[in-house]
Amino acid sequence: MAPLITSSMNKPSSFLCCVDFINPPTPPFFSWPWPSSSLIRGQGVVTLHGSSRLKFSPTLQNSHLTLLGLPLSKRRGLFQCNVLQATHDSDSGISLFSLFLEMGISKKVTEALLDNHPALKLSPFESIRAQIHGLQNLGINGHVLFRLVKKRPDVLIAKEIDSLVCFLSRDLKGMIEPAQLARLLIATDTIFLSGFEGKVCLLLDFGIPKERLAHVLNNVNLTKALCLKSSEEIERMVAFLNRFGGVELILGRPAILNFDLDSQLIPRIEFLLNLSGGDEVATTTVLRKLPFILAYTVDHYTNHVEFLRSYAGLTNEEIFKIILVYPSLFSASQKRKLLPRIYFLKQCGFSSNDIFKLLIKAPLFLSLSFEENLAYKLALLIKIGYEHRTKELALAMGSVCRTSCKNMQEVISLFLNYGLTYEEILAMGKKHPQVLQYNHKSMKQKLDYLTEEMGCEVREMLAFPAFLGYGFDGRIKHRFEAKGKFLGEGLSINRLFSMSTARFSKKHEKKLSVTKSR
């Protein structure tokens, strides 16, 4: 039988070949019009000049005996099918080259993708193109899309991705940021994406407002928070969190959903609950003030609490009261901040009770930078006249923690401009430590009113520096104007402004009634 290889060019997208393997041709005769071509015998491969390699069935190389046992028509049919499949792959590959090139993916990278993921060539081209368009409609374009396809080309053919894209386009269009979506698709095996829609709906069912859903979804690790957790695990987590603020807690710190319930959330919240003496309301207050506190481990909590117990001499109850007003206590480094600050207070003669009282009023003392904040304020206090290692200095340091270095400097300059000396400023500071933390603009308004409208000497304030802490319109101006109607009554500044609102109102009404009766 004559060796034969024939081709049919009726269809531009495919060709038909038949080979007789009984008497393999040497050399082969080619009937198609390409300039040069060759057949690698024994390997079942046809190489066309300027084209791709066309592979026979993998069984052809070592299965000549099986082929010889088949009827001629079947042998020809088998080779015919293999070449047609190779042609389909070649056409699909060429189309993908063009499509990927439009996305900015080079020929070299595309070749590597197709070699490493042959399923791409076997998938319908239109399906892949539709998947890409779906991702682009969600905002995944340009470099983000290029990076996604390069890292996870299987997203172009996975059925789970198609379902996810449909849900996002239909119900969450524009809610999830493209970069966040890309992170989800890169980090998550497609098998874990199938329940995404139901888990998002669970969040809505548990009370997350739809208008805040985007905030939650864009601030969690979607893989950890939703995809790798079952619906039952999410339900358990939300049910547990409902005891401590639930929805408000999640909205305040969506990343809480990233944590594992049994190994992370429960142990951490139970530690705080035990420290509070079992007070769920107080524990909830702490968590709502600083949801980020749940990012710290139980070991971290334990080290801080043990340090305050052993070195500062505080009890669990006192420590929790400080945490209640300042949950960021756990953010302060034990070595760089807690240790030197407590040491300073002890050097100033503070007892454990004194330390507790100062930290309740000025917990920022534990967190502020020494070089950029406390050192500057300490220098100003020493300049005024405070002495080293005294309780007065420590109390003043606690008070000025609530103001900026610039405002503190402005306050001192204001007093000096009104004629007060450093000694008088020091005396006021010892009598009323908060005086150095008041806003300098507000203080100027009050001092101007004191001297110009009320006709008082500025030094009258030395006996009652708390005057500078009262509200101007609601207390100082209002009471002084009301006092003008009390003819013949000489009230001191202290008595006029320190009087309770109820007592002042009663006294005012009494005087008004007496005046009207006359």
Short mmCIF file of C-alpha atoms in Angstrom, two decimals:
data_model
loop_
_atom_site.label_atom_id
_atom_site.label_comp_id
_atom_site.label_asym_id
_atom_site.label_seq_id
_atom_site.Cartn_x
_atom_site.Cartn_y
_atom_site.Cartn_z
CA MET A 1 0.00 0.00 0.00
CA ALA A 2 1.36 3.42 -0.94
CA PRO A 3 2.21 5.75 1.89
CA LEU A 4 -0.30 8.50 2.05
CA ILE A 5 -0.81 11.77 3.86
CA THR A 6 -3.62 13.90 2.53
CA SER A 7 -5.16 17.19 3.61
CA SER A 8 -8.44 18.94 3.02
CA MET A 9 -8.49 22.74 3.04
CA ASN A 10 -12.21 23.18 2.62
CA LYS A 11 -12.52 24.75 6.08
CA PRO A 12 -10.06 27.48 6.99
CA SER A 13 -10.22 26.66 10.68
CA SER A 14 -9.33 22.97 10.42
CA PHE A 15 -7.74 20.36 8.18
CA LEU A 16 -8.09 16.60 7.73
CA CYS A 17 -5.22 14.13 7.64
CA CYS A 18 -5.10 10.38 7.11
CA VAL A 19 -2.04 8.16 7.62
CA ASP A 20 -1.44 4.50 6.93
CA PHE A 21 0.65 3.08 9.75
CA ILE A 22 1.06 -0.37 8.15
CA ASN A 23 3.93 0.73 5.94
CA PRO A 24 5.28 3.95 7.49
CA PRO A 25 6.50 6.29 4.73
CA THR A 26 10.21 7.01 4.43
CA PRO A 27 10.46 9.81 3.61
CA PRO A 28 6.84 10.98 3.74
CA PHE A 29 5.14 12.69 0.84
CA PHE A 30 3.13 15.79 1.73
CA SER A 31 0.23 16.97 -0.35
CA TRP A 32 -0.46 20.28 1.50
CA PRO A 33 0.98 23.52 0.17
CA TRP A 34 3.24 24.62 3.06
CA PRO A 35 6.84 25.31 1.97
CA SER A 36 8.36 22.73 4.22
CA SER A 37 7.14 20.23 6.75
CA SER A 38 8.28 17.09 8.42
CA LEU A 39 6.86 14.06 10.16
CA ILE A 40 8.66 12.75 13.17
CA ARG A 41 8.17 9.06 12.77
CA GLY A 42 7.49 6.87 15.73
CA GLN A 43 6.40 9.87 17.84
CA GLY A 44 3.07 10.62 16.25
CA VAL A 45 3.96 14.30 15.76
CA VAL A 46 3.60 16.45 12.66
CA THR A 47 5.65 19.65 12.64
CA LEU A 48 4.59 22.33 10.20
CA HIS A 49 6.99 25.11 9.25
CA GLY A 50 5.71 28.34 10.73
CA SER A 51 2.97 26.60 12.71
CA SER A 52 2.40 24.71 15.93
CA ARG A 53 3.18 21.07 16.51
CA LEU A 54 0.22 18.76 16.00
CA LYS A 55 0.21 15.78 18.32
CA PHE A 56 -1.39 12.40 17.79
CA SER A 57 -2.98 10.44 20.61
CA PRO A 58 -0.42 9.82 23.38
CA THR A 59 -0.97 6.10 22.85
CA LEU A 60 0.36 6.11 19.29
CA GLN A 61 4.03 6.27 20.18
CA ASN A 62 4.22 2.87 21.82
CA SER A 63 1.07 1.21 20.54
CA HIS A 64 1.81 0.28 16.92
CA LEU A 65 0.70 -3.31 17.51
CA THR A 66 -2.68 -2.10 18.75
CA LEU A 67 -3.05 0.12 15.72
CA LEU A 68 -2.08 -2.68 13.36
CA GLY A 69 -4.86 -4.78 14.79
CA LEU A 70 -7.49 -2.18 13.90
CA PRO A 71 -9.29 -1.99 10.55
CA LEU A 72 -7.86 0.61 8.21
CA SER A 73 -10.94 2.85 8.44
CA LYS A 74 -10.69 2.98 12.24
CA ARG A 75 -6.96 3.66 12.16
CA ARG A 76 -7.53 6.55 9.82
CA GLY A 77 -10.46 7.80 11.93
CA LEU A 78 -8.39 7.75 15.11
CA PHE A 79 -5.62 9.87 13.58
CA GLN A 80 -8.21 12.10 11.97
CA CYS A 81 -9.81 12.92 15.35
CA ASN A 82 -6.46 13.62 16.99
CA VAL A 83 -5.43 16.09 14.30
CA LEU A 84 -8.81 17.84 14.41
CA GLN A 85 -8.47 18.25 18.19
CA ALA A 86 -4.95 19.60 17.76
CA THR A 87 -6.26 22.08 15.22
CA HIS A 88 -8.98 23.24 17.66
CA ASP A 89 -6.36 23.72 20.37
CA SER A 90 -4.19 25.67 17.97
CA ASP A 91 -7.04 28.00 16.98
CA SER A 92 -8.06 28.50 20.62
CA GLY A 93 -4.46 29.24 21.55
CA ILE A 94 -4.14 31.83 18.79
CA SER A 95 -7.35 33.54 19.98
CA LEU A 96 -6.13 33.53 23.59
CA PHE A 97 -2.83 35.05 22.48
CA SER A 98 -4.74 37.97 20.97
CA LEU A 99 -7.03 38.32 23.98
CA PHE A 100 -4.21 38.23 26.51
CA LEU A 101 -2.19 40.66 24.41
CA GLU A 102 -5.06 43.15 24.70
CA MET A 103 -4.82 42.75 28.49
CA GLY A 104 -1.12 43.56 28.42
CA ILE A 105 0.11 39.99 28.87
CA SER A 106 3.17 39.29 26.74
CA LYS A 107 3.50 36.38 24.33
CA LYS A 108 6.11 34.73 26.56
CA VAL A 109 3.88 34.88 29.63
CA THR A 110 0.90 33.64 27.62
CA GLU A 111 2.90 30.66 26.35
CA ALA A 112 3.85 29.80 29.93
CA LEU A 113 0.22 30.12 31.07
CA LEU A 114 -1.04 27.84 28.31
CA ASP A 115 1.72 25.28 28.94
CA ASN A 116 1.09 25.21 32.69
CA HIS A 117 -2.71 25.34 32.37
CA PRO A 118 -3.67 23.33 29.27
CA ALA A 119 -7.32 23.47 30.34
CA LEU A 120 -7.38 27.05 29.05
CA LYS A 121 -6.90 25.79 25.49
CA LEU A 122 -9.67 23.22 25.91
CA SER A 123 -12.22 25.74 27.18
CA PRO A 124 -14.48 27.62 24.76
CA PHE A 125 -12.88 30.90 23.79
CA GLU A 126 -16.16 32.81 24.10
CA SER A 127 -16.58 31.54 27.66
CA ILE A 128 -13.14 32.83 28.65
CA ARG A 129 -13.75 36.16 26.99
CA ALA A 130 -17.12 36.51 28.76
CA GLN A 131 -15.43 35.74 32.09
CA ILE A 132 -12.86 38.47 31.48
CA HIS A 133 -15.56 40.96 30.55
CA GLY A 134 -17.44 40.05 33.74
CA LEU A 135 -14.35 40.79 35.83
CA GLN A 136 -13.81 44.06 33.97
CA ASN A 137 -17.40 45.10 34.70
CA LEU A 138 -16.58 44.70 38.40
CA GLY A 139 -13.71 47.15 38.03
CA ILE A 140 -10.89 44.62 37.72
CA ASN A 141 -8.94 46.17 34.87
CA GLY A 142 -5.43 46.96 33.75
CA HIS A 143 -2.62 45.89 36.06
CA VAL A 144 -5.03 44.36 38.60
CA LEU A 145 -6.55 42.08 35.96
CA PHE A 146 -3.12 41.26 34.52
CA ARG A 147 -1.84 40.26 37.98
CA LEU A 148 -4.96 38.18 38.68
CA VAL A 149 -4.78 36.20 35.42
CA LYS A 150 -1.03 35.70 35.76
CA LYS A 151 -1.32 34.34 39.31
CA ARG A 152 -4.62 32.48 39.01
CA PRO A 153 -5.47 31.73 35.35
CA ASP A 154 -7.99 29.14 36.50
CA VAL A 155 -10.37 31.99 37.43
CA LEU A 156 -11.10 32.28 33.71
CA ILE A 157 -12.64 28.82 33.49
CA ALA A 158 -13.92 27.94 36.99
CA LYS A 159 -17.70 27.63 37.27
CA GLU A 160 -17.58 29.01 40.83
CA ILE A 161 -16.07 32.24 39.51
CA ASP A 162 -18.87 32.61 36.98
CA SER A 163 -21.46 32.27 39.75
CA LEU A 164 -19.59 34.72 41.99
CA VAL A 165 -19.27 37.32 39.22
CA CYS A 166 -23.00 37.06 38.52
CA PHE A 167 -23.84 37.63 42.21
CA LEU A 168 -21.46 40.56 42.57
CA SER A 169 -22.74 42.18 39.37
CA ARG A 170 -26.37 41.68 40.31
CA ASP A 171 -26.47 42.43 44.05
CA LEU A 172 -23.17 44.05 45.07
CA LYS A 173 -22.24 46.11 42.01
CA GLY A 174 -19.63 48.67 43.03
CA MET A 175 -19.64 47.67 46.71
CA ILE A 176 -16.39 45.73 46.85
CA GLU A 177 -13.27 47.53 45.71
CA PRO A 178 -11.52 45.94 42.69
CA ALA A 179 -8.25 45.44 44.59
CA GLN A 180 -10.17 43.67 47.38
CA LEU A 181 -11.90 41.40 44.85
CA ALA A 182 -8.58 40.60 43.21
CA ARG A 183 -7.09 39.67 46.60
CA LEU A 184 -10.04 37.36 47.20
CA LEU A 185 -9.68 35.60 43.84
CA ILE A 186 -5.91 35.26 44.12
CA ALA A 187 -5.88 33.95 47.69
CA THR A 188 -8.89 31.63 47.59
CA ASP A 189 -9.24 28.23 45.99
CA THR A 190 -12.24 28.36 43.70
CA ILE A 191 -13.89 25.50 45.59
CA PHE A 192 -14.30 27.81 48.63
CA LEU A 193 -16.09 30.52 46.64
CA SER A 194 -19.30 28.57 46.07
CA GLY A 195 -21.04 29.69 49.29
CA PHE A 196 -19.98 33.35 49.16
CA GLU A 197 -23.44 34.68 48.30
CA GLY A 198 -25.13 32.87 51.17
CA LYS A 199 -22.56 34.05 53.71
CA VAL A 200 -22.94 37.67 52.66
CA CYS A 201 -26.69 37.29 53.06
CA LEU A 202 -26.06 35.91 56.57
CA LEU A 203 -24.36 39.18 57.55
CA LEU A 204 -27.41 41.11 56.38
CA ASP A 205 -29.72 38.74 58.27
CA PHE A 206 -27.71 39.30 61.46
CA GLY A 207 -28.28 43.05 61.28
CA ILE A 208 -25.46 44.55 59.23
CA PRO A 209 -27.17 47.49 57.44
CA LYS A 210 -26.98 47.18 53.67
CA GLU A 211 -25.58 50.70 53.43
CA ARG A 212 -22.69 49.63 55.70
CA LEU A 213 -22.12 46.26 54.02
CA ALA A 214 -19.49 47.70 51.69
CA HIS A 215 -17.56 49.03 54.72
CA VAL A 216 -17.52 45.54 56.24
CA LEU A 217 -16.62 43.65 53.04
CA ASN A 218 -13.79 46.04 52.16
CA ASN A 219 -12.22 45.88 55.61
CA VAL A 220 -12.00 42.15 56.19
CA ASN A 221 -9.91 39.37 54.75
CA LEU A 222 -12.71 37.88 52.65
CA THR A 223 -10.93 34.55 52.44
CA LYS A 224 -10.60 34.16 56.22
CA ALA A 225 -13.81 35.93 57.24
CA LEU A 226 -16.22 34.25 54.82
CA CYS A 227 -14.80 31.72 52.37
CA LEU A 228 -12.90 29.44 54.76
CA LYS A 229 -15.65 29.55 57.40
CA SER A 230 -18.81 27.52 57.10
CA SER A 231 -22.18 29.21 57.50
CA GLU A 232 -22.54 27.47 60.86
CA GLU A 233 -19.23 28.91 62.09
CA ILE A 234 -20.27 32.41 61.07
CA GLU A 235 -23.60 31.98 62.87
CA ARG A 236 -21.83 30.85 66.06
CA MET A 237 -19.42 33.78 65.92
CA VAL A 238 -22.13 36.40 65.49
CA ALA A 239 -24.25 34.80 68.23
CA PHE A 240 -21.28 35.01 70.63
CA LEU A 241 -20.46 38.61 69.67
CA ASN A 242 -24.09 39.63 70.23
CA ARG A 243 -23.40 39.42 73.97
CA PHE A 244 -20.80 42.17 73.60
CA GLY A 245 -22.20 44.63 71.10
CA GLY A 246 -22.65 42.37 68.09
CA VAL A 247 -23.31 44.49 65.01
CA GLU A 248 -21.80 47.67 66.52
CA LEU A 249 -18.65 45.76 67.37
CA ILE A 250 -18.35 44.37 63.83
CA LEU A 251 -18.99 47.78 62.26
CA GLY A 252 -16.38 49.32 64.54
CA ARG A 253 -13.79 46.71 63.60
CA PRO A 254 -14.87 44.45 60.67
CA ALA A 255 -11.54 42.58 60.88
CA ILE A 256 -12.95 40.84 63.96
CA LEU A 257 -14.63 38.49 61.48
CA ASN A 258 -11.17 37.30 60.40
CA PHE A 259 -10.54 35.69 63.78
CA ASP A 260 -11.23 32.11 64.73
CA LEU A 261 -13.99 31.92 67.31
CA ASP A 262 -12.71 29.09 69.50
CA SER A 263 -8.97 29.74 69.48
CA GLN A 264 -8.95 33.56 69.36
CA LEU A 265 -12.15 35.47 70.11
CA ILE A 266 -13.52 33.44 73.01
CA PRO A 267 -10.23 33.25 75.01
CA ARG A 268 -9.52 36.98 74.55
CA ILE A 269 -12.96 38.20 75.50
CA GLU A 270 -13.13 35.80 78.44
CA PHE A 271 -9.81 37.17 79.74
CA LEU A 272 -11.22 40.71 79.77
CA LEU A 273 -14.47 39.46 81.27
CA ASN A 274 -12.63 37.72 84.12
CA LEU A 275 -10.50 40.83 84.72
CA SER A 276 -13.70 42.87 85.07
CA GLY A 277 -15.03 40.46 87.66
CA GLY A 278 -17.62 39.05 85.26
CA ASP A 279 -19.13 42.42 84.34
CA GLU A 280 -20.42 41.94 80.77
CA VAL A 281 -21.64 45.55 80.51
CA ALA A 282 -18.22 46.96 81.43
CA THR A 283 -16.47 44.48 79.13
CA THR A 284 -18.78 45.50 76.29
CA THR A 285 -17.92 49.16 76.93
CA VAL A 286 -14.21 48.37 76.60
CA LEU A 287 -14.74 46.44 73.36
CA ARG A 288 -16.90 49.17 71.84
CA LYS A 289 -14.38 51.86 72.75
CA LEU A 290 -11.51 49.97 71.17
CA PRO A 291 -12.52 46.89 69.12
CA PHE A 292 -8.89 46.67 68.01
CA ILE A 293 -8.08 45.40 71.51
CA LEU A 294 -9.17 41.96 70.27
CA ALA A 295 -6.16 41.86 67.96
CA TYR A 296 -3.90 41.25 70.97
CA THR A 297 -3.26 37.73 72.24
CA VAL A 298 -4.08 36.45 75.70
CA ASP A 299 -0.33 36.29 76.41
CA HIS A 300 -0.07 40.00 75.58
CA TYR A 301 -2.92 40.82 77.98
CA THR A 302 -1.39 38.66 80.68
CA ASN A 303 2.06 40.28 80.45
CA HIS A 304 0.66 43.81 80.77
CA VAL A 305 -1.64 42.98 83.66
CA GLU A 306 1.06 41.06 85.53
CA PHE A 307 3.47 44.00 85.14
CA LEU A 308 0.96 46.50 86.56
CA ARG A 309 0.22 44.12 89.43
CA SER A 310 3.81 43.36 90.37
CA TYR A 311 5.60 46.65 89.60
CA ALA A 312 2.90 49.31 90.09
CA GLY A 313 1.14 47.42 92.89
CA LEU A 314 -2.31 47.72 91.30
CA THR A 315 -5.14 45.27 91.84
CA ASN A 316 -7.12 43.56 89.06
CA GLU A 317 -10.06 45.83 89.83
CA GLU A 318 -7.91 48.97 89.54
CA ILE A 319 -6.28 47.74 86.34
CA PHE A 320 -9.65 47.10 84.72
CA LYS A 321 -10.91 50.55 85.76
CA ILE A 322 -7.93 52.08 83.95
CA ILE A 323 -8.65 49.89 80.91
CA LEU A 324 -12.28 50.99 81.05
CA VAL A 325 -11.30 54.65 80.55
CA TYR A 326 -8.29 53.88 78.35
CA PRO A 327 -8.35 50.52 76.51
CA SER A 328 -5.24 51.59 74.56
CA LEU A 329 -3.25 50.70 77.66
CA PHE A 330 -2.54 47.38 75.92
CA SER A 331 -1.04 49.25 72.97
CA ALA A 332 1.72 50.77 75.12
CA SER A 333 5.03 48.93 75.04
CA GLN A 334 5.84 47.46 78.43
CA LYS A 335 9.58 48.00 78.08
CA ARG A 336 9.67 51.38 76.30
CA LYS A 337 6.71 53.11 77.96
CA LEU A 338 5.09 51.40 80.94
CA LEU A 339 8.29 50.65 82.83
CA PRO A 340 9.94 54.13 82.60
CA ARG A 341 6.66 55.99 83.31
CA ILE A 342 5.82 53.99 86.42
CA TYR A 343 9.44 54.31 87.53
CA PHE A 344 9.17 58.13 87.18
CA LEU A 345 6.02 58.23 89.32
CA LYS A 346 7.64 56.10 92.01
CA GLN A 347 10.70 58.40 91.97
CA CYS A 348 8.32 61.31 92.60
CA GLY A 349 7.06 59.59 95.75
CA PHE A 350 3.84 58.12 94.38
CA SER A 351 2.25 55.20 96.19
CA SER A 352 0.25 52.51 94.38
CA ASN A 353 -2.92 54.45 95.21
CA ASP A 354 -1.39 57.68 93.85
CA ILE A 355 -0.40 55.88 90.64
CA PHE A 356 -3.93 54.55 90.22
CA LYS A 357 -5.51 57.99 90.75
CA LEU A 358 -3.19 59.66 88.24
CA LEU A 359 -3.66 56.97 85.58
CA ILE A 360 -7.44 57.16 85.91
CA LYS A 361 -7.31 60.92 85.24
CA ALA A 362 -4.37 60.99 82.81
CA PRO A 363 -3.91 57.56 81.19
CA LEU A 364 -2.24 59.22 78.18
CA PHE A 365 0.82 59.59 80.38
CA LEU A 366 1.53 55.92 79.62
CA SER A 367 1.37 56.28 75.83
CA LEU A 368 2.76 59.67 74.79
CA SER A 369 6.19 59.80 73.22
CA PHE A 370 8.88 60.91 75.65
CA GLU A 371 11.21 62.47 73.05
CA GLU A 372 8.50 64.28 71.06
CA ASN A 373 6.11 65.22 73.86
CA LEU A 374 6.80 64.55 77.52
CA ALA A 375 10.42 65.71 77.52
CA TYR A 376 9.44 69.13 76.15
CA LYS A 377 6.63 69.54 78.70
CA LEU A 378 8.90 68.43 81.53
CA ALA A 379 11.41 71.12 80.54
CA LEU A 380 8.68 73.81 80.61
CA LEU A 381 7.53 72.70 84.07
CA ILE A 382 11.08 72.84 85.40
CA LYS A 383 11.46 76.30 83.87
CA ILE A 384 8.34 77.52 85.72
CA GLY A 385 9.80 76.31 88.98
CA TYR A 386 8.66 72.74 89.60
CA GLU A 387 11.26 70.65 91.41
CA HIS A 388 12.54 67.24 90.34
CA ARG A 389 11.14 64.12 92.00
CA THR A 390 8.19 65.85 93.66
CA LYS A 391 4.53 64.90 93.67
CA GLU A 392 3.67 68.37 92.36
CA LEU A 393 5.81 67.75 89.28
CA ALA A 394 4.20 64.33 88.67
CA LEU A 395 0.69 65.78 89.07
CA ALA A 396 1.53 68.60 86.67
CA MET A 397 2.88 66.09 84.16
CA GLY A 398 -0.37 64.18 84.38
CA SER A 399 -2.38 67.34 83.73
CA VAL A 400 -0.40 68.60 80.74
CA CYS A 401 -0.76 65.22 79.00
CA ARG A 402 -4.13 66.45 77.75
CA THR A 403 -2.73 69.45 75.90
CA SER A 404 -0.20 70.01 73.15
CA CYS A 405 3.29 71.34 73.72
CA LYS A 406 2.44 74.41 71.65
CA ASN A 407 -0.71 75.22 73.65
CA MET A 408 1.17 74.80 76.92
CA GLN A 409 3.81 77.28 75.74
CA GLU A 410 1.07 79.71 74.65
CA VAL A 411 -0.61 79.50 78.08
CA ILE A 412 2.62 80.33 79.90
CA SER A 413 3.30 83.22 77.49
CA LEU A 414 -0.26 84.53 78.03
CA PHE A 415 0.21 84.66 81.81
CA LEU A 416 3.54 86.42 81.41
CA ASN A 417 1.97 88.99 79.05
CA TYR A 418 -0.66 89.76 81.71
CA GLY A 419 2.13 90.56 84.16
CA LEU A 420 2.26 87.35 86.16
CA THR A 421 5.63 85.97 87.26
CA TYR A 422 6.90 82.39 87.00
CA GLU A 423 6.40 82.08 90.77
CA GLU A 424 2.75 83.10 90.44
CA ILE A 425 2.21 80.71 87.54
CA LEU A 426 3.79 77.95 89.64
CA ALA A 427 1.50 78.79 92.57
CA MET A 428 -1.55 78.57 90.32
CA GLY A 429 -0.32 75.29 88.87
CA LYS A 430 0.11 73.74 92.30
CA LYS A 431 -3.29 74.99 93.42
CA HIS A 432 -5.05 73.93 90.21
CA PRO A 433 -2.81 71.69 88.00
CA GLN A 434 -5.34 71.71 85.15
CA VAL A 435 -4.72 75.43 84.54
CA LEU A 436 -1.81 74.64 82.22
CA GLN A 437 -3.92 72.44 79.95
CA TYR A 438 -6.70 74.93 79.13
CA ASN A 439 -6.95 76.34 75.61
CA HIS A 440 -4.96 79.58 75.42
CA LYS A 441 -7.48 81.36 73.16
CA SER A 442 -10.36 80.60 75.51
CA MET A 443 -8.26 81.73 78.47
CA LYS A 444 -7.46 85.07 76.81
CA GLN A 445 -11.18 85.74 76.29
CA LYS A 446 -11.86 85.06 79.97
CA LEU A 447 -8.93 87.15 81.21
CA ASP A 448 -10.00 90.06 79.00
CA TYR A 449 -13.54 89.84 80.38
CA LEU A 450 -12.25 89.57 83.94
CA THR A 451 -10.15 92.71 83.68
CA GLU A 452 -12.17 94.84 81.24
CA GLU A 453 -15.84 94.01 81.89
CA MET A 454 -15.77 92.81 85.46
CA GLY A 455 -13.22 95.41 86.55
CA CYS A 456 -11.08 92.92 88.47
CA GLU A 457 -7.32 92.74 88.83
CA VAL A 458 -5.73 89.81 87.06
CA ARG A 459 -4.12 88.68 90.32
CA GLU A 460 -7.56 88.11 91.85
CA MET A 461 -7.52 84.99 89.71
CA LEU A 462 -4.56 83.60 91.68
CA ALA A 463 -6.87 82.72 94.55
CA PHE A 464 -9.32 80.98 92.23
CA PRO A 465 -7.57 79.69 89.05
CA ALA A 466 -10.44 77.25 88.42
CA PHE A 467 -12.27 80.33 87.06
CA LEU A 468 -10.35 79.79 83.80
CA GLY A 469 -11.91 76.36 83.35
CA TYR A 470 -15.55 77.52 83.34
CA GLY A 471 -17.54 78.07 80.15
CA PHE A 472 -17.55 81.69 79.05
CA ASP A 473 -21.11 82.25 77.81
CA GLY A 474 -23.00 79.72 79.90
CA ARG A 475 -21.37 80.49 83.23
CA ILE A 476 -18.97 83.44 83.44
CA LYS A 477 -20.82 86.03 81.35
CA HIS A 478 -24.28 84.82 82.35
CA ARG A 479 -23.59 84.88 86.07
CA PHE A 480 -21.80 88.19 86.07
CA GLU A 481 -24.63 89.88 84.16
CA ALA A 482 -27.16 88.34 86.54
CA LYS A 483 -25.08 89.43 89.51
CA GLY A 484 -25.30 93.07 88.33
CA LYS A 485 -28.98 93.06 89.33
CA PHE A 486 -28.11 92.10 92.90
CA LEU A 487 -27.47 95.64 94.04
CA GLY A 488 -25.46 95.92 97.18
CA GLU A 489 -24.29 92.28 97.24
CA GLY A 490 -20.55 91.76 97.13
CA LEU A 491 -19.82 88.26 95.89
CA SER A 492 -16.23 87.09 95.44
CA ILE A 493 -15.21 85.51 92.16
CA ASN A 494 -14.84 82.19 93.96
CA ARG A 495 -18.30 82.31 95.48
CA LEU A 496 -20.01 83.60 92.35
CA PHE A 497 -18.65 81.01 89.94
CA SER A 498 -18.18 77.94 92.14
CA MET A 499 -21.81 77.97 93.27
CA SER A 500 -23.85 75.11 91.82
CA THR A 501 -26.21 75.90 88.97
CA ALA A 502 -29.28 74.91 91.00
CA ARG A 503 -28.28 77.09 93.94
CA PHE A 504 -27.41 80.04 91.74
CA SER A 505 -30.75 79.81 89.89
CA LYS A 506 -32.66 79.67 93.16
CA LYS A 507 -30.75 82.64 94.58
CA HIS A 508 -31.23 84.58 91.35
CA GLU A 509 -34.99 83.97 91.30
CA LYS A 510 -35.28 85.03 94.92
CA LYS A 511 -33.47 88.31 94.25
CA LEU A 512 -35.60 88.98 91.18
CA SER A 513 -38.81 88.51 93.16
CA VAL A 514 -37.57 90.88 95.89
CA THR A 515 -36.64 93.50 93.29
CA LYS A 516 -40.08 93.31 91.62
CA SER A 517 -41.92 93.63 94.96
CA ARG A 518 -40.12 96.90 95.64
#
